[in-house]
Coordinates of C-alpha atoms and ligand atoms in Angstrom, one line a residue:
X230 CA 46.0 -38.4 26.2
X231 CA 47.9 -34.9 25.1
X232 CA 46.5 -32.9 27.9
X233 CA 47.0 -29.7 26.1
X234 CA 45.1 -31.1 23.1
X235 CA 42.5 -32.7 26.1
X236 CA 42.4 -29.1 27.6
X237 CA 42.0 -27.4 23.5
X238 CA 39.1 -29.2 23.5
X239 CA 37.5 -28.5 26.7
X240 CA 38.3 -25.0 26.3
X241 CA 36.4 -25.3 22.0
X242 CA 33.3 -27.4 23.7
X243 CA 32.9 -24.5 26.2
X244 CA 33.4 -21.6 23.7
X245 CA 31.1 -23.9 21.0
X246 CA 28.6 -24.0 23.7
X247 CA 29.0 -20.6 24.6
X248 CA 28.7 -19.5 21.2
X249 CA 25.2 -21.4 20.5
X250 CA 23.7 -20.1 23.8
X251 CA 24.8 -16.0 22.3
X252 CA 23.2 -17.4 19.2
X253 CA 20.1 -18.4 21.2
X254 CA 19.8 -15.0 22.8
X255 CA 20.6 -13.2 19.4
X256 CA 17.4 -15.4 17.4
X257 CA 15.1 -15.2 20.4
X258 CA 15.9 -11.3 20.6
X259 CA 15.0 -11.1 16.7
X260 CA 11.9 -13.2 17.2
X261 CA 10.5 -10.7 20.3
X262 CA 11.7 -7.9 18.2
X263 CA 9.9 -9.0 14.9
X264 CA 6.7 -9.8 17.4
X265 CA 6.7 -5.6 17.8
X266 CA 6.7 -4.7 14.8
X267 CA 3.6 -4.8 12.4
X268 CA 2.8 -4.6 8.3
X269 CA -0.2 -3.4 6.9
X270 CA -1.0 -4.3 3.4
X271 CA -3.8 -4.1 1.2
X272 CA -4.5 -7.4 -0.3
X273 CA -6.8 -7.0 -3.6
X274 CA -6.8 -3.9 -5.7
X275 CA -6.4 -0.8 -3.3
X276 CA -8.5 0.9 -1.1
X277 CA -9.3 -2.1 1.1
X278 CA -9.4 0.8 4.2
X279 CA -5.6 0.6 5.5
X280 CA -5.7 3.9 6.7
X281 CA -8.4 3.1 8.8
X282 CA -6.9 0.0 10.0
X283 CA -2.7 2.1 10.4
X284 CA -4.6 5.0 12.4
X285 CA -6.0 2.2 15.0
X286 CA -2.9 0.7 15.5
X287 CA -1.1 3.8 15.6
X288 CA -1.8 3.6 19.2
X289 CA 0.4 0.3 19.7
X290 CA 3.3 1.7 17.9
X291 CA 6.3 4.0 17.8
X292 CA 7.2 4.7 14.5
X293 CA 4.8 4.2 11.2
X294 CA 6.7 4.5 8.2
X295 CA 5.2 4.3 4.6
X296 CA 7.4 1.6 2.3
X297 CA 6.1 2.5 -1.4
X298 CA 4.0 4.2 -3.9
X299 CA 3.1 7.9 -3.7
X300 CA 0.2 10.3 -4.1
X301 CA -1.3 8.0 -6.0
X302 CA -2.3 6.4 -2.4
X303 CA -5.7 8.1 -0.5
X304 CA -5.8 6.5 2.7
X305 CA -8.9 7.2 4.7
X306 CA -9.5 7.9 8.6
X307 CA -12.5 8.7 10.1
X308 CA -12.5 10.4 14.1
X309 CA -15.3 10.7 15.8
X310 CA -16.8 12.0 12.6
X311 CA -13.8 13.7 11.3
X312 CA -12.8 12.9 8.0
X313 CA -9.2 12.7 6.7
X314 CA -7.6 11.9 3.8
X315 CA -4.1 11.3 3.0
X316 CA -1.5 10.8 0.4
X317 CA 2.0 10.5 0.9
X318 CA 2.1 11.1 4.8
X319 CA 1.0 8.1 7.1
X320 CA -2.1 8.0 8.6
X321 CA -0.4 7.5 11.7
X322 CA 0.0 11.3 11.7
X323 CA -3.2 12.0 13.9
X324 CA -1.4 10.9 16.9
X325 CA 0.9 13.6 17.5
X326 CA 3.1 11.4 19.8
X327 CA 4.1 9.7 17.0
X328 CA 6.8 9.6 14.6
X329 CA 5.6 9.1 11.0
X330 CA 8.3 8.4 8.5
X331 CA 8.1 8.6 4.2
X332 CA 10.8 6.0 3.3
X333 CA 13.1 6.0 0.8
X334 CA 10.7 3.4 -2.1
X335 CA 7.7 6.3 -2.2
X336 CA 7.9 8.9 -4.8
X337 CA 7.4 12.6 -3.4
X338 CA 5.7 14.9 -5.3
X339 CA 6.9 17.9 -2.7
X340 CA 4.1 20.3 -3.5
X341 CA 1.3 17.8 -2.8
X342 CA 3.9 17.1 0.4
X343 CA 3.0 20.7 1.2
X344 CA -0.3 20.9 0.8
X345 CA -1.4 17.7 2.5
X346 CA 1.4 19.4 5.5
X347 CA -0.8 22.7 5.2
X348 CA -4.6 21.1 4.9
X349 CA -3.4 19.2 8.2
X350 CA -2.0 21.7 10.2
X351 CA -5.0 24.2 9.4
X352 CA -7.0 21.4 11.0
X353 CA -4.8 21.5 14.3
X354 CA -2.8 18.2 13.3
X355 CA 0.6 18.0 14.5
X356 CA 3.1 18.0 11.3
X357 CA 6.7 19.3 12.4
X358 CA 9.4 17.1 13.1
X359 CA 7.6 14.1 13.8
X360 CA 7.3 14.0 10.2
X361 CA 10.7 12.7 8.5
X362 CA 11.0 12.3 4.9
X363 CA 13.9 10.2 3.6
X364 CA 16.8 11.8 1.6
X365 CA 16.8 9.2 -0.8
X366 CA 13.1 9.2 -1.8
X367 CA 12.5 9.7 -5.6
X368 CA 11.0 13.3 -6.7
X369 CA 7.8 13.4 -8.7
X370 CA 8.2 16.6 -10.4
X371 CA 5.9 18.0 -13.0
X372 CA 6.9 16.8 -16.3
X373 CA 6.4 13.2 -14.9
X374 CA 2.5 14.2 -14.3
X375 CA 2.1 15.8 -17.7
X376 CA 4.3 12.5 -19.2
X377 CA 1.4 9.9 -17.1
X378 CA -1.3 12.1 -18.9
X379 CA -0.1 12.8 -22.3
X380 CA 0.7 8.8 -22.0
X381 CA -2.7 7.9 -21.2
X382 CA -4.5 10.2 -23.6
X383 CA -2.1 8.8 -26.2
X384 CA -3.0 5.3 -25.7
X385 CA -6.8 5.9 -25.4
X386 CA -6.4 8.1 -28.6
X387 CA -4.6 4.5 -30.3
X388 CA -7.5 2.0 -29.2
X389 CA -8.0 0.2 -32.6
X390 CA -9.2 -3.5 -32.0
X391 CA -11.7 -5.6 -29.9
X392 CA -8.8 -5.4 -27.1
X393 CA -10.0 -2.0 -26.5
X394 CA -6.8 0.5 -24.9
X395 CA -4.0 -0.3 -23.9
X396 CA -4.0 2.4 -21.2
X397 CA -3.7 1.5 -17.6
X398 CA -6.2 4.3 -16.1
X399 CA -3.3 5.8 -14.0
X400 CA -4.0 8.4 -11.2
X401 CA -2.2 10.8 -13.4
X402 CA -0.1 11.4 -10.4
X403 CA 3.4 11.1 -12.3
X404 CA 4.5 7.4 -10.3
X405 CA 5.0 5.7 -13.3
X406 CA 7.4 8.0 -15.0
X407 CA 8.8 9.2 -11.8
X408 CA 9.8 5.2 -10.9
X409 CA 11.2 5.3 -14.5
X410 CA 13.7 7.8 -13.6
X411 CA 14.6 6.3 -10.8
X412 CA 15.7 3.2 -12.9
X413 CA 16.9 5.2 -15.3
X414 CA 18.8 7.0 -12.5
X415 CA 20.7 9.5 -15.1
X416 CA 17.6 11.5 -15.3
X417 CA 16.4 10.7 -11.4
X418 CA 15.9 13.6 -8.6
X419 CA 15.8 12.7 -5.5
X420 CA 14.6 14.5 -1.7
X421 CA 18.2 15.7 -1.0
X422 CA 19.2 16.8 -4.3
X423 CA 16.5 19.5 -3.7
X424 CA 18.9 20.6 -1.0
X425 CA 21.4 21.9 -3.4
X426 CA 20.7 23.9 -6.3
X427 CA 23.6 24.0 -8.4
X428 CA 23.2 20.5 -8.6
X429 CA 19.7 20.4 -9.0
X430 CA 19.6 22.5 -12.0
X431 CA 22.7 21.3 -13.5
X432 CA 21.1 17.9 -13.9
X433 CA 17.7 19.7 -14.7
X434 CA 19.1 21.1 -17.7
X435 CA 19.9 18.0 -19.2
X436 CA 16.5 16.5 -18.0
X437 CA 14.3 19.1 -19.5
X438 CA 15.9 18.9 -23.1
X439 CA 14.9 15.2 -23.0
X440 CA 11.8 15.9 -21.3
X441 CA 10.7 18.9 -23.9
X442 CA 11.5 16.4 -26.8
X443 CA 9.7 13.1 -25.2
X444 CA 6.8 15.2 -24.2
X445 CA 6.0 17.0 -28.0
X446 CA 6.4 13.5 -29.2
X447 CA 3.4 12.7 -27.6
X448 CA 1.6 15.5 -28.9
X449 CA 1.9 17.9 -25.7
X450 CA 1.6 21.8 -27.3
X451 CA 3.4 23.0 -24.0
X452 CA 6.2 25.3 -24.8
X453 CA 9.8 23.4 -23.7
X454 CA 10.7 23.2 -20.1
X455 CA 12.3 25.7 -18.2
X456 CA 15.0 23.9 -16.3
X457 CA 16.5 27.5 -14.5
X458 CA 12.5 28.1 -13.4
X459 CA 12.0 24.5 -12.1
X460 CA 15.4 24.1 -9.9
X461 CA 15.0 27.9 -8.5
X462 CA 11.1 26.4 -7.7
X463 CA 12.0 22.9 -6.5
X464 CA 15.1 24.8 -4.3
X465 CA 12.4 26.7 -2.9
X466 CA 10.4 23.4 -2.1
X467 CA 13.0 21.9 -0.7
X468 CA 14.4 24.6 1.9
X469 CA 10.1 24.6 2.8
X470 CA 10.8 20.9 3.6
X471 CA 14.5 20.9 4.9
X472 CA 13.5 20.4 8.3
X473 CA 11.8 16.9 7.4
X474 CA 14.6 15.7 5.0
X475 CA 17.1 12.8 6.8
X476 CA 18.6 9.7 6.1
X477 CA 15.5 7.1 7.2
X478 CA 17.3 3.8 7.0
X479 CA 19.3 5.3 10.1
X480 CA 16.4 6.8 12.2
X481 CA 14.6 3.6 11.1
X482 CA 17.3 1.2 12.5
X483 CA 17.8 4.1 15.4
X484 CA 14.5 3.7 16.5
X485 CA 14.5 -0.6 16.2
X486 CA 17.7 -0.3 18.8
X487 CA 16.1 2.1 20.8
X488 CA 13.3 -0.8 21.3
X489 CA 10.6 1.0 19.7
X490 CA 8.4 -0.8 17.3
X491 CA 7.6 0.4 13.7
X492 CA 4.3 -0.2 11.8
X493 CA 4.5 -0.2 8.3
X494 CA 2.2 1.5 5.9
X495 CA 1.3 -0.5 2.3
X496 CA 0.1 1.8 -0.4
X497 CA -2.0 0.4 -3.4
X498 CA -2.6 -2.8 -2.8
X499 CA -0.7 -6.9 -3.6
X500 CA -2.4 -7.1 -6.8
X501 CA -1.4 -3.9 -7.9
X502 CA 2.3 -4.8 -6.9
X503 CA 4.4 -4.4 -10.4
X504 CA 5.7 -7.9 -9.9
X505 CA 3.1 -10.1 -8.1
X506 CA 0.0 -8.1 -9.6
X507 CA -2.3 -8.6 -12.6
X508 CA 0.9 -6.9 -14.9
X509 CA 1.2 -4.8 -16.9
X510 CA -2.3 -3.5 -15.6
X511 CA -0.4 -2.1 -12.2
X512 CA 1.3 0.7 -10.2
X513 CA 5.1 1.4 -10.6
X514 CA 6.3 -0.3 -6.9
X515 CA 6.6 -3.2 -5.2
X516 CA 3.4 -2.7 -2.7
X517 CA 3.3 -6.4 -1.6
X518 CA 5.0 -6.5 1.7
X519 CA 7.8 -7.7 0.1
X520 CA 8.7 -4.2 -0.9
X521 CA 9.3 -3.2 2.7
X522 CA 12.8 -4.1 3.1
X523 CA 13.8 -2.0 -0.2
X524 CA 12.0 0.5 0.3
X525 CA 12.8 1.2 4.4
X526 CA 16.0 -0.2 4.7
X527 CA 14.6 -2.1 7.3
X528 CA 14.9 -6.2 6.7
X529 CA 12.7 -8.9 6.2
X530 CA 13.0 -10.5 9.9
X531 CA 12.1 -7.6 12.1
X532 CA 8.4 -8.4 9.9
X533 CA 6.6 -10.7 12.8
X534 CA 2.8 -9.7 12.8
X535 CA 1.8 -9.0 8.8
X536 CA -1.9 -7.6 8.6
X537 CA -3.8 -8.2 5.5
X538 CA -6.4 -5.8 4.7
X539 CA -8.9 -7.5 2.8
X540 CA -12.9 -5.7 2.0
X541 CA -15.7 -8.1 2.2
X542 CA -16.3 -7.7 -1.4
X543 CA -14.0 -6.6 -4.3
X544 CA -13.0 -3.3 -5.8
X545 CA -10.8 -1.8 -8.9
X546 CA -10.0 1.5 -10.2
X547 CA -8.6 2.1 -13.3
X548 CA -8.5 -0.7 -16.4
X549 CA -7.5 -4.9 -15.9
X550 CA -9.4 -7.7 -15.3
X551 CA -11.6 -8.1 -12.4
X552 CA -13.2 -12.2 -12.5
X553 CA -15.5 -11.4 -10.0
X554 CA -17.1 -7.6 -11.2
X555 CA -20.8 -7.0 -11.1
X556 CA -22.0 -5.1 -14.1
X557 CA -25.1 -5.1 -12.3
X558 CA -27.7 -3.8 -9.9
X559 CA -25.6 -6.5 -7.4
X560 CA -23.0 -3.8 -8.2
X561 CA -24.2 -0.6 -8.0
X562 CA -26.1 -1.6 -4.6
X563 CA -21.7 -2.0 -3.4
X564 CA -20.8 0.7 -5.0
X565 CA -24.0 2.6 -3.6
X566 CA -23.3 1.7 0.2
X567 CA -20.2 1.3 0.4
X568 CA -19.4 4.8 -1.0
X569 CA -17.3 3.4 -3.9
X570 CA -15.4 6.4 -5.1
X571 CA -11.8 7.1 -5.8
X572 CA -9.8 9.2 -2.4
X573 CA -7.6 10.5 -4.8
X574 CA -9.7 10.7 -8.2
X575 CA -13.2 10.7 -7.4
X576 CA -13.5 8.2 -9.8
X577 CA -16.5 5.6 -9.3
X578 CA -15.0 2.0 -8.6
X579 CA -15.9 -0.9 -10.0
X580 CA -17.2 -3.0 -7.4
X581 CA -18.0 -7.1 -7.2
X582 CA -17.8 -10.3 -5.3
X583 CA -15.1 -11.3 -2.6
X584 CA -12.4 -12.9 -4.5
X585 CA -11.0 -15.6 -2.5
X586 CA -8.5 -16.8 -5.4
X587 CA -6.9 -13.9 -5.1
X588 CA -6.9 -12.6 -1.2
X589 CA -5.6 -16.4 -0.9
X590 CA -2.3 -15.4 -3.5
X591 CA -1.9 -12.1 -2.2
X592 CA -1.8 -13.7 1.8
X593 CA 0.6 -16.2 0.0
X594 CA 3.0 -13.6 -1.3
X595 CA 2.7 -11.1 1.1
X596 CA 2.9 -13.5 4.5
X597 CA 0.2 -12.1 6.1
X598 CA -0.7 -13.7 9.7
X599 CA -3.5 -12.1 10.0
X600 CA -6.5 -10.5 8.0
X601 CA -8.8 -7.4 9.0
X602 CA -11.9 -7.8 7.0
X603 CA -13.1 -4.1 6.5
X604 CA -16.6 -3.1 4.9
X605 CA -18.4 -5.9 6.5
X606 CA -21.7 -3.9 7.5
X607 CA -21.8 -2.8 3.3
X608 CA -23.7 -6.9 3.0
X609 CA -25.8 -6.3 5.0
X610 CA -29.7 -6.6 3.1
X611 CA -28.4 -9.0 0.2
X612 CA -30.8 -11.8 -0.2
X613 CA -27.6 -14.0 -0.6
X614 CA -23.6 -13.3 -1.0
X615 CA -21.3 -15.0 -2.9
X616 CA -17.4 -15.5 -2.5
X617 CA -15.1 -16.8 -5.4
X618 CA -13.5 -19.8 -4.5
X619 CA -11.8 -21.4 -8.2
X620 CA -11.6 -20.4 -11.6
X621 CA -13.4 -22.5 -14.3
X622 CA -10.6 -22.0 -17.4
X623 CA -11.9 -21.6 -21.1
X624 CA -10.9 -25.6 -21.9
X625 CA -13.4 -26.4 -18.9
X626 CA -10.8 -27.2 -16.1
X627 CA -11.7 -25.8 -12.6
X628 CA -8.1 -24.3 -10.6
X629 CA -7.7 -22.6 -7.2
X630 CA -4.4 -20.6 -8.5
X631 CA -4.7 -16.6 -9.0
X632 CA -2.8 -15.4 -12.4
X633 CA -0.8 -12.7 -11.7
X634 CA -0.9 -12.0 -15.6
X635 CA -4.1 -9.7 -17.0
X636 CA -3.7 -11.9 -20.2
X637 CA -4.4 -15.3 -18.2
X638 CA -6.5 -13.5 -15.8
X639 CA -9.1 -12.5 -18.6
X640 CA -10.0 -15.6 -19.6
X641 CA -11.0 -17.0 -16.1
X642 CA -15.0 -17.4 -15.1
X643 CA -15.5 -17.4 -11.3
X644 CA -16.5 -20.4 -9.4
X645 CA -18.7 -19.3 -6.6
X646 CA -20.0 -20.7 -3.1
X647 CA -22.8 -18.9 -2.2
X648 CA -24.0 -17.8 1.1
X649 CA -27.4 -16.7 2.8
X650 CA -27.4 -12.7 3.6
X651 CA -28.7 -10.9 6.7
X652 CA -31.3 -8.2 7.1
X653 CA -29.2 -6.1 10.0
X654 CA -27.4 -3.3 10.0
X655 CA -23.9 -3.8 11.6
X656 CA -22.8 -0.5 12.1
X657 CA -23.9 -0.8 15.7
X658 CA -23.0 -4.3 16.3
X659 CA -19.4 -3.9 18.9
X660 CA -18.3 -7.2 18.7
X661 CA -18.3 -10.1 16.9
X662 CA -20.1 -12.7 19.0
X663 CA -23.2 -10.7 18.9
X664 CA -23.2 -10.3 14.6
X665 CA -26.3 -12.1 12.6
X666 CA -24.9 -15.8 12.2
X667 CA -25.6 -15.6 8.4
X668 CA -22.8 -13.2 9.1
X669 CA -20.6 -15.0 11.1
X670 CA -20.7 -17.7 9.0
X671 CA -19.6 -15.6 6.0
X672 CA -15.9 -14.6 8.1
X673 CA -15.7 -18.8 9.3
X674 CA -15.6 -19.4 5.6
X675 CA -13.0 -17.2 5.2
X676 CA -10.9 -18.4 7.8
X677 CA -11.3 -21.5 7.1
X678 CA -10.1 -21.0 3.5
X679 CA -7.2 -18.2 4.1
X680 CA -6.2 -20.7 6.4
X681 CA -5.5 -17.2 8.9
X682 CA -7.3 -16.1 11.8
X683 CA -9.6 -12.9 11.1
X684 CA -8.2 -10.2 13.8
X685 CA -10.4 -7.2 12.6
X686 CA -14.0 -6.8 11.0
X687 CA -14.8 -3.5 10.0
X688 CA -18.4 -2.4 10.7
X689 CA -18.3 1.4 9.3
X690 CA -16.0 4.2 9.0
X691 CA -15.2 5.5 12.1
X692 CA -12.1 4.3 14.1
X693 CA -14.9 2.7 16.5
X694 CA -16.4 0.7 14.2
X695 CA -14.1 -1.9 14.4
X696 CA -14.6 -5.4 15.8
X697 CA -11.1 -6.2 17.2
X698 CA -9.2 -9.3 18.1
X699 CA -12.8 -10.9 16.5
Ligands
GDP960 P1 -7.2 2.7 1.7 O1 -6.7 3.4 0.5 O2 -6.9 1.3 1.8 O3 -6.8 3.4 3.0 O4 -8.8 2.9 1.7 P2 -9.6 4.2 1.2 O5 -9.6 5.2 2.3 O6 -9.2 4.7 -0.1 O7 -11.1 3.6 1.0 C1 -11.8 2.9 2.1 C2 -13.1 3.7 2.3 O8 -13.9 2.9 3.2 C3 -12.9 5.0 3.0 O9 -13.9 5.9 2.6 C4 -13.1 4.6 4.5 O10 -13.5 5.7 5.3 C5 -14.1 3.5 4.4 N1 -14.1 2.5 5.4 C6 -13.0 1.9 5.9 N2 -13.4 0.8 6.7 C7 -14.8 0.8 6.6 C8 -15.8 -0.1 7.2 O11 -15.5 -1.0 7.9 N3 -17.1 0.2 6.8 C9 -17.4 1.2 6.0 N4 -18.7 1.4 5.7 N5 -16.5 2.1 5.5 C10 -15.2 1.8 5.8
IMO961 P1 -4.6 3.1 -2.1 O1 -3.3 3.2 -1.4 C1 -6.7 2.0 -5.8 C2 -4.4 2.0 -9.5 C3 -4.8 3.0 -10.5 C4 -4.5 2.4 -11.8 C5 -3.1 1.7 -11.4 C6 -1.9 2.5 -11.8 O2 -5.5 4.3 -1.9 O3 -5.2 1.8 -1.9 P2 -0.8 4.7 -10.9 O4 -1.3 6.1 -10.8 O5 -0.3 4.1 -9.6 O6 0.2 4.6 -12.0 O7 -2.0 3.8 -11.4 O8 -3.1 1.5 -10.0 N1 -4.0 2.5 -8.1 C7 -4.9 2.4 -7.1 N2 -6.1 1.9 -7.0 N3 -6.1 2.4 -4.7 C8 -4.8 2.9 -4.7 O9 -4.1 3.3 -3.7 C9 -4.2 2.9 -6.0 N4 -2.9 3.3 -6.4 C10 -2.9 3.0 -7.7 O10 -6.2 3.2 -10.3 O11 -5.4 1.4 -12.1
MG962 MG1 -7.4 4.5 -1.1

């Protein structure tokens, strides 16, 4: 045998073997990384309580960075009695060891920033550096708000057949139009144009002759838009917020090298997600989990734990079907104890059943491992529950598939399991052994048919009121 060809090949097989066991140590570092790092994600229409659920496990974590959406969100957290609501900044703010990041997919209306910064900080929260806003984030400036409204009111005024509106029952918070732009991109502002104002009205002047046009078009009797007024304005803004502005995707990534872990912040909710929700009735992002990696910069494998928020019943704000809604006295009692009204509107939601069809899609699409079932002590004193486990399909057919289509969605009738209630009050109850076994038996269903272990139950507001690792 050549023994230089012999010796080649010793030396490959050694460097192929060494190669694989660097490989080894590269996937198993990924896998303990992706372990650190957690998602939260709402999976049915919003407001499932993920500001609840980020401010506990706040504590566990480095960095909590919001992915999507903007102040459309109101995420909710309750201490010891306290009660805050926010917007665009994560709820992991309260902790003031914490770093708390707005990523480059949310929209930033900078006034609301400054208010929500302001309403904090008169309230002794911590909101200076540890607050970091990403450069590339897509400005919600005022014309998008009055464009969501005069959009709205146009399509509510145009409501001519048995279809009823097509209007979408926005927050009016500008996301739609401000996401626009940022496809558009020719008539986009983002964070760190605000940081230079020759720029900023430059491009402002050619938006606000567009603007002024699109906006009388739709029957707004504002005079036209002053670009010189708005860029000396949202300068202004943006020296207030200077300190906060940076590149994310690099403090992100920083921080993951550093060997801290991140927790990332859903807003809105799966089914609200503009490509896996019940279109065209939606928001403007990608809120699904899968919308973390665009809008961080972060990717898909450092995502090991995924936490599915998911209320014991069903909610909706804002127009689209809803199989499972309870135009009823079943309703109102939800609604009623379960304090069923808009963070960011006040508007009353509309409240029903659990829809399993759907949490079951949404854990699908999102890859949730686990689910925190939040709400649980508003069942209590039902004579009996139910949970929607099919839909029966106008030609009589039964299916266990969620339509991610308002259209197809409309036409489904719920198929329901129903379930004896319990006559306690929960809000006391600390852990799960020691709920009602009517109850209990409710959350086995639900494991059984998610498939996914239940790792929170919710028993009222408060951070305390939490059943965890259930
Ligand atoms: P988010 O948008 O998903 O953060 O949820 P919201 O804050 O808009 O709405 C959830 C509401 O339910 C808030 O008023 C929370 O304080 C409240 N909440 C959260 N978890 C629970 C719970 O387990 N029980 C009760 N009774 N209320 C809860
Ligand atoms: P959180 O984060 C509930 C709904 C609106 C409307 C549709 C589009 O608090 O769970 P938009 O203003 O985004 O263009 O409105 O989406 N919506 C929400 N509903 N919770 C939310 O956020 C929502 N964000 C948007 O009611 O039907
Ligand atoms: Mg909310």
């Amino acid at each position: 045998m050549n023994r230089r060809l012999h010796g080649s090949r010793l030396a490959g097989s050694t460097a192929r073997a060494e190669g694989l066991a660097r490989l080894d140590r590269v996937t198993n570092s990924t896998r303990n990384d992706s372990r650190r790092h957690t998602a939260v994600v709402g999976l049915q229409w919003g407001d499932e309580g993920k500001g609840k659920v980020v401010d506990l496990l706040t504590a566990q974590h480095d960095v909590i960075v919001r992915y999507n959406g903007g102040a459309n969100a109101g995420h909710t957290v309750v201490v010891e009695g306290e009660r805050y609501a926010l917007h665009l900044i994560p709820s992991g703010i309260l902790n003031p060891k914490k770093r708390n990041i707005i990523g480059n997919g949310v929209v930033v209306d900078p006034e609301k920033l400054l208010e929500e910064i302001d309403k904090l900080r008169a309230r002794g929260v911590h909101v200076e550096t540890n607050l970091q806003v990403s450069d590339r984030a897509h400005v919600v400036m005022p014309y998008h708000k009055e464009q969501d409204a005069a959009l709205e009111e146009f399509l509510l005024g145009v409501a001519s057949n048995e279809r009823g509106s097509f209007a979408i029952g926005t927050t009016r918070r500008g996301i739609g139009p401000a996401y626009a732009d940022k496809v558009n991109r020719s008539t986009a502002i983002r964070m760190g144009d605000l940081l230079d104002h020759d720029y900023l009205r430059d491009r402002l002047r050619v938006i606000c002759r567009l603007r002024s046009a699109e906006l009388k078009a739709l029957g707004v009797a504002a005079p036209p838009l002053d670009p010189d007024a708005l860029a000396a304005r949202f300068f202004e803004l943006g020296q207030t917020l200077r300190p906060h502005i940076t590149d994310t995707v690099y403090a992100l990534h920083d921080a993951i090298k550093a060997d801290q872990s991140i927790l990332f912040e859903g807003a809105n909710a799966c089914l609200l997600d503009i490509d896996h929700g019940t279109y065209p009735y939606v928001t403007s992002s990608n809120c699904s989990t899968l919308g973390i990696p665009s809008g961080t910069g972060v990717p898909g494998h450092h995502l090991g734990r995924i936490l599915g928020i998911m209320k014991a019943y069903s909610s909706r704000v804002g127009a689209g079907p809803f199989p499972t809604e309870q135009l009823n006295e079943t309703g109102n009692l939800i609604r009623e104890r379960g304090r069923e009204y808009g963070t960011t509107t006040g508007r009353p939601r509309r409240t029903g059943w659990l829809d399993l069809v759907a949490v079951k899609y949404s854990v699908m699409v999102c890859g949730a491992t686990g689910i925190a079932c939040t709400l649980f002590d508003v069942l209590a004193g039902f004579e009996e529950l139910k949970i929607c486990t099919a839909y029966r399909l106008a030609d009589g057919s039964v299916v266990d598939r969620f339509f991610p289509d308002a259209r197809l969605l409309a036409q489904a009738t719920p198929v329901y399991k129903t379930f004896r209630g319990w006559t306690e009050e929960l809000r006391e109850v600390t852990d799960r052994k020691s709920l009602p076994i009517n109850a209990e038996t409710y959350l086995a269903f639900i494991e059984e048919h998610l498939g996914i272990p239940i790792e929170m139950v919710g028993v009222g507001p408060d951070r305390n009121q939490t059943l965890v690792n259930a």
